């Protein structure tokens, strides 16, 4: 499952992204990716959580940015 930070908070009612992802893992997916905008992304599986930092970039327009993740 891939969701942004706001979506995962809305689904789980948990503010902390890693805890929210673990809550979702208990409900079926094998992995959860939480996109964190300029802070990168968080990949969570049952056996590990990995933070992937965003690559440096200059954003000209963020419209549709989540669509290309």
Short mmCIF file of C-alpha atoms in Angstrom, two decimals, residues 17-67:
data_model
loop_
_atom_site.label_atom_id
_atom_site.label_comp_id
_atom_site.label_asym_id
_atom_site.label_seq_id
_atom_site.Cartn_x
_atom_site.Cartn_y
_atom_site.Cartn_z
CA UNK A 17 3.75 7.60 10.31
CA UNK A 18 5.69 4.47 11.35
CA UNK A 19 3.13 3.54 14.01
CA UNK A 20 0.30 4.16 11.55
CA UNK A 21 2.03 1.94 8.97
CA UNK A 22 2.40 -0.86 11.55
CA UNK A 23 -1.30 -0.52 12.37
CA UNK A 24 -2.08 -0.98 8.66
CA UNK A 25 0.29 -3.95 8.33
CA UNK A 26 -1.76 -5.79 10.93
CA UNK A 27 -4.74 -5.48 8.58
CA UNK A 28 -3.34 -7.21 5.51
CA UNK A 29 -0.74 -5.52 3.34
CA UNK A 30 2.74 -7.07 3.18
CA UNK A 31 4.31 -3.62 3.08
CA UNK A 32 3.28 0.00 3.51
CA UNK A 33 5.01 3.00 1.95
CA UNK A 34 4.33 6.40 3.47
CA UNK A 35 5.37 9.31 1.28
CA UNK A 36 6.67 12.23 3.33
CA UNK A 37 7.08 14.96 0.73
CA UNK A 38 10.45 16.72 0.99
CA UNK A 39 11.40 14.38 3.86
CA UNK A 40 11.38 11.32 1.58
CA UNK A 41 9.45 8.12 2.21
CA UNK A 42 9.08 5.41 4.82
CA UNK A 43 8.94 1.73 3.80
CA UNK A 44 7.54 -0.51 6.53
CA UNK A 45 7.35 -4.31 6.50
CA UNK A 46 6.73 -6.72 9.34
CA UNK A 47 10.46 -7.16 9.94
CA UNK A 48 11.79 -3.65 9.32
CA UNK A 49 11.16 0.03 8.72
CA UNK A 50 13.43 2.01 6.41
CA UNK A 51 13.45 5.78 5.89
CA UNK A 52 14.48 6.78 2.38
CA UNK A 53 15.50 10.45 2.22
CA UNK A 54 14.33 12.58 -0.68
CA UNK A 55 16.86 13.48 -3.33
CA UNK A 56 17.75 17.18 -3.45
CA UNK A 57 15.60 18.98 -5.99
CA UNK A 58 14.24 22.38 -6.86
CA UNK A 59 10.46 22.17 -7.16
CA UNK A 60 9.02 24.39 -9.86
CA UNK A 61 5.47 23.09 -9.34
CA UNK A 62 4.34 20.29 -7.01
CA UNK A 63 1.02 19.67 -8.79
CA UNK A 64 0.68 15.93 -9.34
CA UNK A 65 3.98 15.16 -7.58
CA UNK A 66 2.45 12.27 -5.63
CA UNK A 67 1.14 10.74 -8.85
#
